[in-house]
Tab-separated table of C-alpha atoms and ligand atoms in Angstrom:
chain	number	residue	atom	x	y	z
C	1	MET	CA	-15.328	14.709	94.220
C	2	LYS	CA	-12.467	14.855	91.954
C	3	LYS	CA	-9.317	16.646	93.293
C	4	ILE	CA	-8.355	19.671	91.326
C	5	ARG	CA	-4.621	20.522	91.133
C	6	TYR	CA	-3.959	24.221	90.677
C	7	ALA	CA	-0.615	25.802	88.977
C	8	ILE	CA	-0.209	29.386	90.339
C	9	ILE	CA	1.532	31.495	87.668
C	10	GLY	CA	2.837	34.584	89.565
C	11	THR	CA	3.023	34.084	93.386
C	12	GLY	CA	3.063	37.708	94.641
C	13	MET	CA	0.395	39.341	96.651
C	14	MET	CA	-2.451	38.130	94.667
C	15	GLY	CA	-1.128	34.713	94.006
C	16	GLN	CA	-0.791	34.295	97.688
C	17	GLU	CA	-4.307	35.185	98.168
C	18	HIS	CA	-5.607	32.735	95.445
C	19	ILE	CA	-3.287	30.027	97.587
C	20	HIS	CA	-5.142	30.873	100.627
C	21	ASN	CA	-8.651	30.804	99.112
C	22	ILE	CA	-7.992	27.469	97.132
C	23	ALA	CA	-6.910	26.056	100.731
C	24	LEU	CA	-10.419	26.740	101.738
C	25	LEU	CA	-12.170	24.841	98.943
C	26	GLU	CA	-13.113	20.930	99.059
C	27	SER	CA	-10.661	18.732	97.224
C	28	THR	CA	-8.096	20.940	95.821
C	29	CYS	CA	-4.277	21.293	96.200
C	30	ILE	CA	-1.536	23.598	94.844
C	31	SER	CA	0.650	21.323	92.558
C	32	VAL	CA	2.762	24.062	90.744
C	33	LEU	CA	4.179	27.456	91.648
C	34	CYS	CA	5.634	29.451	88.960
C	35	ASP	CA	7.477	32.765	89.181
C	36	PRO	CA	10.753	34.217	87.957
C	37	ASP	CA	11.454	35.944	91.385
C	38	GLY	CA	13.199	33.629	93.840
C	39	ALA	CA	11.997	35.414	96.877
C	40	MET	CA	8.280	35.111	95.873
C	41	ARG	CA	8.639	31.520	95.137
C	42	ASP	CA	10.185	30.728	98.392
C	43	GLU	CA	7.423	32.799	100.226
C	44	ALA	CA	4.720	31.295	98.333
C	45	LEU	CA	5.843	27.686	98.953
C	46	ALA	CA	6.008	28.383	102.700
C	47	THR	CA	2.543	29.662	102.531
C	48	ALA	CA	1.309	26.663	100.543
C	49	HIS	CA	3.111	24.008	102.687
C	50	LYS	CA	1.651	25.766	105.880
C	51	LEU	CA	-1.616	25.447	104.426
C	52	GLY	CA	-1.197	21.630	104.009
C	53	ASN	CA	-0.184	21.340	100.124
C	54	LYS	CA	2.766	18.701	99.355
C	55	ASP	CA	4.456	17.596	96.257
C	56	ILE	CA	4.665	21.026	94.906
C	57	THR	CA	6.695	21.664	91.660
C	58	VAL	CA	8.521	24.813	91.725
C	59	ILE	CA	9.386	26.556	88.413
C	60	GLU	CA	10.558	30.032	87.151
C	61	LYS	CA	8.588	29.898	83.889
C	62	PRO	CA	5.655	27.672	82.385
C	63	SER	CA	7.997	25.949	79.953
C	64	ASP	CA	10.096	24.563	82.909
C	65	ALA	CA	7.446	21.751	83.463
C	66	ASP	CA	4.891	19.586	81.642
C	67	LEU	CA	1.826	21.687	83.004
C	68	LYS	CA	-0.509	19.377	81.291
C	69	SER	CA	0.572	16.308	83.382
C	70	LEU	CA	0.921	18.304	86.672
C	71	ALA	CA	-2.146	20.639	86.766
C	72	ASP	CA	-6.003	20.675	86.185
C	73	ALA	CA	-6.353	24.342	86.376
C	74	LEU	CA	-4.095	27.464	85.608
C	75	VAL	CA	-4.162	30.446	87.712
C	76	ILE	CA	-2.550	33.502	85.921
C	77	VAL	CA	-1.593	36.115	88.495
C	78	SER	CA	1.322	37.709	87.195
C	79	PRO	CA	1.627	41.560	86.238
C	80	ASN	CA	-0.745	43.024	83.862
C	81	HIS	CA	1.629	43.412	80.960
C	82	THR	CA	2.719	39.671	81.053
C	83	HIS	CA	-0.895	38.464	80.672
C	84	HIS	CA	-0.789	38.387	76.899
C	85	GLN	CA	2.350	36.438	76.374
C	86	LEU	CA	1.351	33.964	79.040
C	87	LEU	CA	-2.036	33.426	77.432
C	88	GLU	CA	-0.504	32.940	74.004
C	89	GLU	CA	1.778	30.288	75.468
C	90	LEU	CA	-0.818	28.443	77.677
C	91	LEU	CA	-3.959	28.793	75.697
C	92	PRO	CA	-2.934	25.866	73.494
C	93	LEU	CA	-2.643	23.487	76.466
C	94	GLU	CA	-6.347	23.335	76.782
C	95	ILE	CA	-6.284	23.344	80.675
C	96	PRO	CA	-8.807	25.398	82.246
C	97	ILE	CA	-7.588	29.014	83.158
C	98	LEU	CA	-8.393	31.609	85.571
C	99	VAL	CA	-6.679	34.923	84.451
C	100	GLU	CA	-6.593	37.952	86.677
C	101	LYS	CA	-7.942	41.315	85.586
C	102	PRO	CA	-6.916	43.104	83.434
C	103	LEU	CA	-7.035	40.740	80.622
C	104	CYS	CA	-4.495	42.542	78.764
C	105	THR	CA	-2.812	46.159	78.722
C	106	ASN	CA	-3.634	47.571	75.266
C	107	LEU	CA	-6.357	46.966	72.698
C	108	GLN	CA	-4.316	45.063	70.164
C	109	ASP	CA	-3.278	42.369	72.730
C	110	THR	CA	-6.714	42.190	73.884
C	111	GLN	CA	-8.174	41.582	70.513
C	112	ALA	CA	-5.657	38.957	69.798
C	113	ILE	CA	-6.651	36.922	72.835
C	114	VAL	CA	-10.296	37.284	71.793
C	115	THR	CA	-9.381	35.886	68.502
C	116	ALA	CA	-7.308	33.174	69.747
C	117	MET	CA	-10.395	32.144	71.746
C	118	ALA	CA	-11.974	30.777	68.476
C	119	LYS	CA	-9.301	27.827	68.474
C	120	ARG	CA	-9.536	27.185	72.169
C	121	THR	CA	-12.195	24.555	73.934
C	122	ALA	CA	-11.039	24.427	77.408
C	123	PRO	CA	-12.698	27.418	79.612
C	124	VAL	CA	-11.045	30.623	80.296
C	125	TRP	CA	-12.459	32.785	83.222
C	126	VAL	CA	-11.169	36.262	83.626
C	127	ALA	CA	-10.943	36.884	87.479
C	128	MET	CA	-13.324	39.677	88.447
C	129	GLU	CA	-13.626	39.396	92.236
C	130	TYR	CA	-15.851	42.429	92.793
C	131	ARG	CA	-18.709	40.550	91.362
C	132	TYR	CA	-18.463	37.888	93.954
C	133	MET	CA	-18.212	39.920	96.989
C	134	PRO	CA	-21.314	39.330	99.228
C	135	PRO	CA	-22.369	42.894	99.349
C	136	THR	CA	-21.833	43.367	95.403
C	137	SER	CA	-23.507	40.094	94.681
C	138	ARG	CA	-26.513	41.135	96.714
C	139	LEU	CA	-26.842	44.430	94.940
C	140	ILE	CA	-26.736	42.673	91.527
C	141	GLU	CA	-29.453	40.237	92.752
C	142	GLU	CA	-31.703	43.065	93.818
C	143	ILE	CA	-31.301	45.046	90.824
C	144	ALA	CA	-32.005	42.025	88.661
C	145	SER	CA	-35.158	41.167	90.758
C	146	ASN	CA	-36.556	44.824	89.978
C	147	ARG	CA	-36.276	46.103	93.475
C	148	ILE	CA	-35.798	49.534	92.330
C	149	GLY	CA	-37.632	49.222	89.030
C	150	ASN	CA	-35.644	50.112	85.835
C	151	LEU	CA	-32.082	51.052	86.567
C	152	LYS	CA	-31.186	54.601	85.515
C	153	MET	CA	-28.156	55.539	87.399
C	154	LEU	CA	-25.481	53.656	88.749
C	155	SER	CA	-22.513	55.359	90.714
C	156	ILE	CA	-19.382	53.661	92.129
C	157	GLN	CA	-16.949	55.504	94.570
C	158	GLU	CA	-13.736	53.962	95.723
C	159	HIS	CA	-11.735	56.352	98.044
C	160	ARG	CA	-8.652	54.251	99.463
C	161	TYR	CA	-5.044	54.011	100.058
C	162	PRO	CA	-2.552	54.409	97.217
C	163	PHE	CA	-1.245	51.582	95.034
C	164	LEU	CA	0.967	49.123	97.141
C	165	GLU	CA	4.389	48.401	96.487
C	166	LYS	CA	4.815	45.531	93.813
C	167	VAL	CA	7.535	43.052	92.955
C	168	GLY	CA	9.890	45.217	90.537
C	169	ASP	CA	7.614	48.098	90.952
C	170	TRP	CA	5.618	47.154	87.874
C	171	ASN	CA	2.524	48.961	88.885
C	172	ARG	CA	3.969	52.476	88.844
C	173	PHE	CA	4.028	52.742	84.940
C	174	SER	CA	0.999	52.738	82.464
C	175	THR	CA	2.814	50.452	79.948
C	176	ASN	CA	2.847	47.803	82.620
C	177	THR	CA	-0.544	48.398	83.816
C	178	GLY	CA	-2.543	49.775	81.160
C	179	GLY	CA	-3.173	52.861	83.220
C	180	THR	CA	-4.928	53.255	86.582
C	181	LEU	CA	-8.429	53.108	85.046
C	182	VAL	CA	-7.577	49.974	83.395
C	183	GLU	CA	-5.660	48.268	86.219
C	184	LYS	CA	-7.737	49.397	89.114
C	185	CYS	CA	-11.096	50.373	87.518
C	186	CYS	CA	-11.690	47.579	85.034
C	187	HIS	CA	-13.337	45.716	88.138
C	188	TYR	CA	-15.873	48.628	88.375
C	189	PHE	CA	-16.492	48.887	84.547
C	190	ASP	CA	-17.130	45.027	84.518
C	191	LEU	CA	-19.780	45.767	87.151
C	192	MET	CA	-21.310	48.438	85.305
C	193	CYS	CA	-21.719	46.096	82.244
C	194	LEU	CA	-22.937	43.187	84.321
C	195	ILE	CA	-25.587	45.438	86.179
C	196	THR	CA	-26.930	47.552	83.337
C	197	GLY	CA	-26.947	44.519	80.771
C	198	ALA	CA	-26.113	47.007	78.229
C	199	ASN	CA	-23.126	47.962	75.830
C	200	PRO	CA	-20.920	50.996	76.965
C	201	VAL	CA	-20.814	53.518	73.989
C	202	ARG	CA	-18.976	56.673	75.388
C	203	ILE	CA	-17.033	57.849	78.241
C	204	PHE	CA	-15.890	61.184	79.523
C	205	ALA	CA	-13.062	61.226	82.324
C	206	SER	CA	-11.055	63.663	84.042
C	207	GLY	CA	-8.081	62.644	86.030
C	208	GLY	CA	-4.354	63.217	87.155
C	209	CYS	CA	-1.622	62.300	89.449
C	210	ASP	CA	-1.938	65.062	92.187
C	211	VAL	CA	-0.672	63.657	95.253
C	212	ASN	CA	1.055	60.345	95.270
C	213	HIS	CA	4.112	59.034	93.422
C	214	LEU	CA	5.423	62.507	92.713
C	215	ASP	CA	8.400	62.090	94.632
C	216	GLU	CA	9.119	58.677	93.464
C	217	ARG	CA	11.876	57.757	90.870
C	218	TYR	CA	12.321	54.247	89.357
C	219	ASP	CA	15.723	54.362	87.231
C	220	GLY	CA	15.453	57.907	87.237
C	221	LYS	CA	11.944	57.871	85.877
C	222	THR	CA	8.714	59.434	87.678
C	223	PRO	CA	5.595	57.149	87.630
C	224	ASP	CA	2.995	58.226	84.947
C	225	ILE	CA	0.114	56.584	86.638
C	226	ILE	CA	-3.041	58.831	87.918
C	227	ASP	CA	-4.288	58.779	91.460
C	228	ASN	CA	-7.649	60.242	91.069
C	229	ALA	CA	-10.423	60.466	88.509
C	230	LEU	CA	-14.086	61.036	87.683
C	231	ALA	CA	-15.512	59.274	84.693
C	232	ILE	CA	-19.183	59.170	83.248
C	233	VAL	CA	-19.959	56.191	80.978
C	234	ASP	CA	-23.169	56.063	78.783
C	235	PHE	CA	-24.627	52.533	77.973
C	236	ASP	CA	-26.625	52.009	74.905
C	237	ASN	CA	-29.913	51.513	76.997
C	238	GLY	CA	-29.681	54.885	78.082
C	239	THR	CA	-28.257	54.030	81.724
C	240	ARG	CA	-25.817	56.659	83.189
C	241	CYS	CA	-22.778	55.362	85.042
C	242	CYS	CA	-20.246	57.204	87.134
C	243	MET	CA	-16.910	56.031	88.566
C	244	ASP	CA	-15.365	58.356	91.336
C	245	LEU	CA	-11.649	57.173	92.315
C	246	CYS	CA	-9.584	58.685	94.997
C	247	MET	CA	-6.136	56.895	95.931
C	248	PHE	CA	-5.137	59.326	98.619
C	249	ALA	CA	-7.862	58.733	101.052
C	250	GLU	CA	-6.598	55.879	103.462
C	251	GLY	CA	-9.136	56.989	106.294
C	252	SER	CA	-12.219	56.424	104.051
C	253	ASP	CA	-14.720	54.262	105.749
C	254	PRO	CA	-16.621	52.845	103.788
C	255	GLN	CA	-13.911	52.454	101.131
C	256	GLU	CA	-16.674	51.634	98.411
C	257	ILE	CA	-19.868	53.100	97.951
C	258	ILE	CA	-22.246	51.787	95.104
C	259	THR	CA	-25.335	53.621	94.467
C	260	ALA	CA	-27.988	52.467	92.008
C	261	VAL	CA	-31.158	54.374	91.275
C	262	GLY	CA	-34.049	53.173	89.336
C	263	ASP	CA	-37.522	54.614	88.373
C	264	ASP	CA	-38.800	52.934	91.454
C	265	GLY	CA	-36.293	53.303	94.226
C	266	LYS	CA	-32.679	53.417	95.207
C	267	LEU	CA	-30.060	50.971	96.767
C	268	VAL	CA	-26.820	51.900	98.185
C	269	VAL	CA	-24.063	49.571	99.328
C	270	ARG	CA	-21.173	50.398	101.546
C	271	MET	CA	-18.098	48.437	101.784
C	272	PRO	CA	-15.094	48.778	104.184
C	273	GLY	CA	-11.592	48.228	102.797
C	274	PRO	CA	-9.278	45.384	103.909
C	275	ASP	CA	-9.232	45.087	107.837
C	276	ARG	CA	-5.423	44.460	107.662
C	277	PHE	CA	-4.983	48.318	106.966
C	278	TRP	CA	-7.288	49.060	110.190
C	279	PRO	CA	-5.303	46.700	112.825
C	280	ASP	CA	-6.771	48.883	115.738
C	281	SER	CA	-10.534	48.607	114.587
C	282	PRO	CA	-12.974	45.690	115.334
C	283	THR	CA	-14.190	43.733	112.111
C	284	ARG	CA	-16.135	46.393	109.976
C	285	HIS	CA	-18.994	44.856	108.099
C	286	ALA	CA	-20.761	46.038	104.644
C	287	ASP	CA	-24.351	46.994	104.532
C	288	ILE	CA	-27.034	47.628	102.018
C	289	SER	CA	-29.898	50.391	102.102
C	290	TYR	CA	-33.151	50.244	100.198
C	291	MET	CA	-34.660	53.681	99.738
C	292	PRO	CA	-38.119	53.771	98.018
C	293	ARG	CA	-39.365	56.664	96.365
C	294	GLN	CA	-41.064	57.882	99.442
C	295	ALA	CA	-39.701	60.090	102.208
C	296	VAL	CA	-39.387	57.182	104.710
C	297	PRO	CA	-36.353	56.154	106.713
C	298	PRO	CA	-34.158	53.590	104.580
C	299	SER	CA	-34.130	49.901	105.534
C	300	THR	CA	-30.658	48.945	106.072
C	301	GLU	CA	-29.027	45.456	106.512
C	302	THR	CA	-25.608	44.329	107.448
C	303	ILE	CA	-23.909	41.926	105.152
C	304	ALA	CA	-21.517	40.202	107.215
C	305	VAL	CA	-18.770	38.103	105.638
C	306	ASP	CA	-17.229	35.057	107.342
C	307	GLU	CA	-14.067	36.296	109.313
C	308	LYS	CA	-12.253	33.238	107.826
C	309	LEU	CA	-12.976	34.556	104.313
C	310	LEU	CA	-11.900	38.169	105.518
C	311	ALA	CA	-8.521	36.904	106.749
C	312	ALA	CA	-7.764	34.990	103.283
C	313	GLY	CA	-7.344	38.095	101.318
C	314	ASP	CA	-8.207	41.913	100.582
C	315	HIS	CA	-11.398	41.200	98.491
C	316	HIS	CA	-14.314	40.801	101.054
C	317	GLY	CA	-14.731	37.109	100.326
C	318	GLY	CA	-15.116	37.812	96.506
C	319	THR	CA	-11.960	35.541	95.645
C	320	PHE	CA	-13.337	32.486	97.671
C	321	TYR	CA	-16.862	32.728	96.247
C	322	GLN	CA	-15.421	33.245	92.544
C	323	HIS	CA	-13.041	29.923	93.215
C	324	ILE	CA	-16.187	27.874	94.068
C	325	LYS	CA	-17.614	28.613	90.777
C	326	PHE	CA	-14.574	28.494	88.937
C	327	ALA	CA	-13.959	24.983	90.413
C	328	ASP	CA	-17.174	23.983	89.241
C	329	VAL	CA	-16.425	25.015	85.639
C	330	VAL	CA	-12.945	22.920	86.105
C	331	ARG	CA	-15.034	19.819	87.096
C	332	GLY	CA	-17.399	20.158	83.993
C	333	ASN	CA	-20.477	21.141	86.300
C	334	GLY	CA	-20.726	24.950	85.731
C	335	LYS	CA	-20.630	27.758	83.042
C	336	VAL	CA	-17.868	30.538	82.633
C	337	GLU	CA	-19.460	33.748	84.028
C	338	VAL	CA	-16.701	36.197	83.379
C	339	SER	CA	-15.613	35.463	79.892
C	340	VAL	CA	-12.888	36.686	77.788
C	341	SER	CA	-15.162	39.012	76.103
C	342	ASP	CA	-16.293	40.552	79.370
C	343	GLY	CA	-12.708	40.964	80.561
C	344	ALA	CA	-11.880	42.623	76.986
C	345	ILE	CA	-14.797	45.051	77.294
C	346	ALA	CA	-13.773	46.124	80.773
C	347	VAL	CA	-10.173	46.937	79.378
C	348	ALA	CA	-11.641	48.860	76.411
C	349	ILE	CA	-13.564	50.890	78.767
C	350	GLY	CA	-10.564	51.794	80.938
C	351	LEU	CA	-8.558	52.415	77.824
C	352	ALA	CA	-11.299	54.957	76.538
C	353	ALA	CA	-11.184	56.539	79.914
C	354	GLU	CA	-7.356	57.231	79.816
C	355	GLU	CA	-7.744	58.459	76.293
C	356	SER	CA	-10.452	60.684	77.369
C	357	ILE	CA	-8.139	62.028	80.107
C	358	LYS	CA	-5.417	62.707	77.687
C	359	THR	CA	-7.583	64.311	74.939
C	360	GLY	CA	-9.852	66.405	77.186
C	361	GLU	CA	-12.725	65.051	74.904
C	362	SER	CA	-15.164	62.072	75.392
C	363	ALA	CA	-14.130	58.811	73.813
C	364	LYS	CA	-16.250	56.320	71.859
C	365	ILE	CA	-16.202	52.725	72.974
C	366	ASP	CA	-16.556	50.052	70.388
C	367	THR	CA	-17.181	46.593	71.744
C	368	ASN	CA	-17.950	44.694	68.550
C	369	ASP	CA	-14.570	43.296	68.023
C	370	LEU	CA	-14.332	42.112	71.456
C	371	LYS	CA	-17.450	39.818	71.350
C	372	LEU	CA	-16.866	36.050	71.261
C	373	ASN	CA	-18.670	34.381	68.371
V	401	NAD	N1	-8.657	41.011	91.340
V	401	NAD	C1	-8.137	41.777	92.093
V	401	NAD	O1	-8.765	42.494	92.891
V	401	NAD	C2	-6.753	41.893	92.111
V	401	NAD	C3	-5.969	42.624	93.189
V	401	NAD	C4	-4.571	42.585	93.092
V	401	NAD	C5	-3.989	42.314	91.937
V	401	NAD	N2	-4.663	41.639	90.999
V	401	NAD	C6	-3.993	41.400	89.652
V	401	NAD	O2	-3.177	40.264	90.087
V	401	NAD	C7	-2.027	40.321	89.256
V	401	NAD	C8	-0.700	40.319	90.082
V	401	NAD	O3	-0.792	41.414	90.945
V	401	NAD	P1	-0.041	41.373	92.456
V	401	NAD	O4	-0.602	42.400	93.279
V	401	NAD	O5	-0.185	39.985	92.930
V	401	NAD	O6	1.426	41.702	91.958
V	401	NAD	P2	2.715	41.379	92.678
V	401	NAD	O7	3.809	42.107	92.188
V	401	NAD	O8	2.699	41.267	94.090
V	401	NAD	O9	2.954	39.849	92.171
V	401	NAD	C9	3.261	39.359	90.802
V	401	NAD	C10	4.068	38.216	90.790
V	401	NAD	O10	4.411	37.837	89.561
V	401	NAD	C11	5.661	37.544	89.101
V	401	NAD	N3	5.780	37.444	87.598
V	401	NAD	C12	6.424	38.512	86.849
V	401	NAD	N4	6.560	38.114	85.649
V	401	NAD	C13	6.134	36.868	85.659
V	401	NAD	C14	5.843	35.697	84.427
V	401	NAD	N5	6.202	36.244	83.289
V	401	NAD	N6	5.356	34.621	84.891
V	401	NAD	C15	4.939	34.184	86.107
V	401	NAD	N7	5.156	35.184	87.220
V	401	NAD	C16	5.813	36.409	86.921
V	401	NAD	C17	6.454	38.477	89.821
V	401	NAD	O11	7.826	38.173	89.931
V	401	NAD	C18	5.578	38.715	91.212
V	401	NAD	O12	6.063	37.715	92.216
V	401	NAD	C19	-2.002	41.600	88.391
V	401	NAD	O13	-2.569	41.206	86.844
V	401	NAD	C20	-2.942	42.418	89.309
V	401	NAD	O14	-3.813	43.547	88.438
V	401	NAD	C21	-5.858	41.644	91.015
């Protein structure tokens, strides 16, 4: 099998999760680490060496090396507001790219990347790990196979710990993240689009920053990101979706609950948060319940994820399973499953949600300019 050499652009928390998961794949290595931050470069290099990678070129910015000769795939894992500029620089190299969500932080940059795709031939995949977590993959399969009939309502709840500290505190300000509903919830809006197979048309959201970050100051400025929200999204096939986010609920177990109701039954998936935040607890597993339209006890099945995958990151194995499929694409054997257009639409829903919170009105979502030709 052809060995894939990966360049990791951005070697912070999520960059290192990618390094751990790439090490679990067959016939792969890390060949380039790129980060402007010296401490993160050193940390990532030590991690990559520990995992058996040799001959790594370490750089501060992509133009410091000939990436075309050093890497077969680029993984962009830098802060959200840097994705647009990095993509503009890296798309012309025609090396397969996996770019972390959110694609960009505003509509103008998002549209510019969609437009730039017309000139590009090598694949670009937007990282949406939540699609690939075994419990969510199972839910997606069950709904697609008509287990609950025609889907009518989909509700996603995430109650969790506050935003973690990031390098340079970039995640404290909406100008860097796109806002909490872009940064955090683009995953869930992407799941809504995938599961409904429809276009989002309208969103009404209510949210605010009520508990976290209120006492924090960065260069004298208070963070402007929200820490809780409720949002309702209407899709053009009539499906109603709902997002319930709370980021001051560290003790929540499960962390995520996804409920899908069709005209023939209901499915509920429950997922624990990362075990590293629950060090005194035994490994917790996700489960899925099927509830038909009769008053009978639900059938519930545990969805266990390999401990080795749980230890390789915070995303319940999703990063690993996504990498398997991305590696197939890099080797020319698979198809991109999360396109630039999918990533762009998820951003557009998040931005519309942030706008709805500001105006107090529902916001229309127009995805026409975000579709790839
Ligand atoms: N898919 C997921 O579930 C998930 C989870 C966490 C983070 N993310 C995404 O991953 C990205 C990084 O998040 P993180 O949590 O690792 O943040 P982080 O702050 O831990 O790491 C970001 C790293 O990027 C570096 N960086 C800054 N500008 C750069 C540039 N121009 N080129 C290269 N590197 C640069 C920083 O120095 C830092 O080391 C964000 O887009 C975030 O939304 C995704």
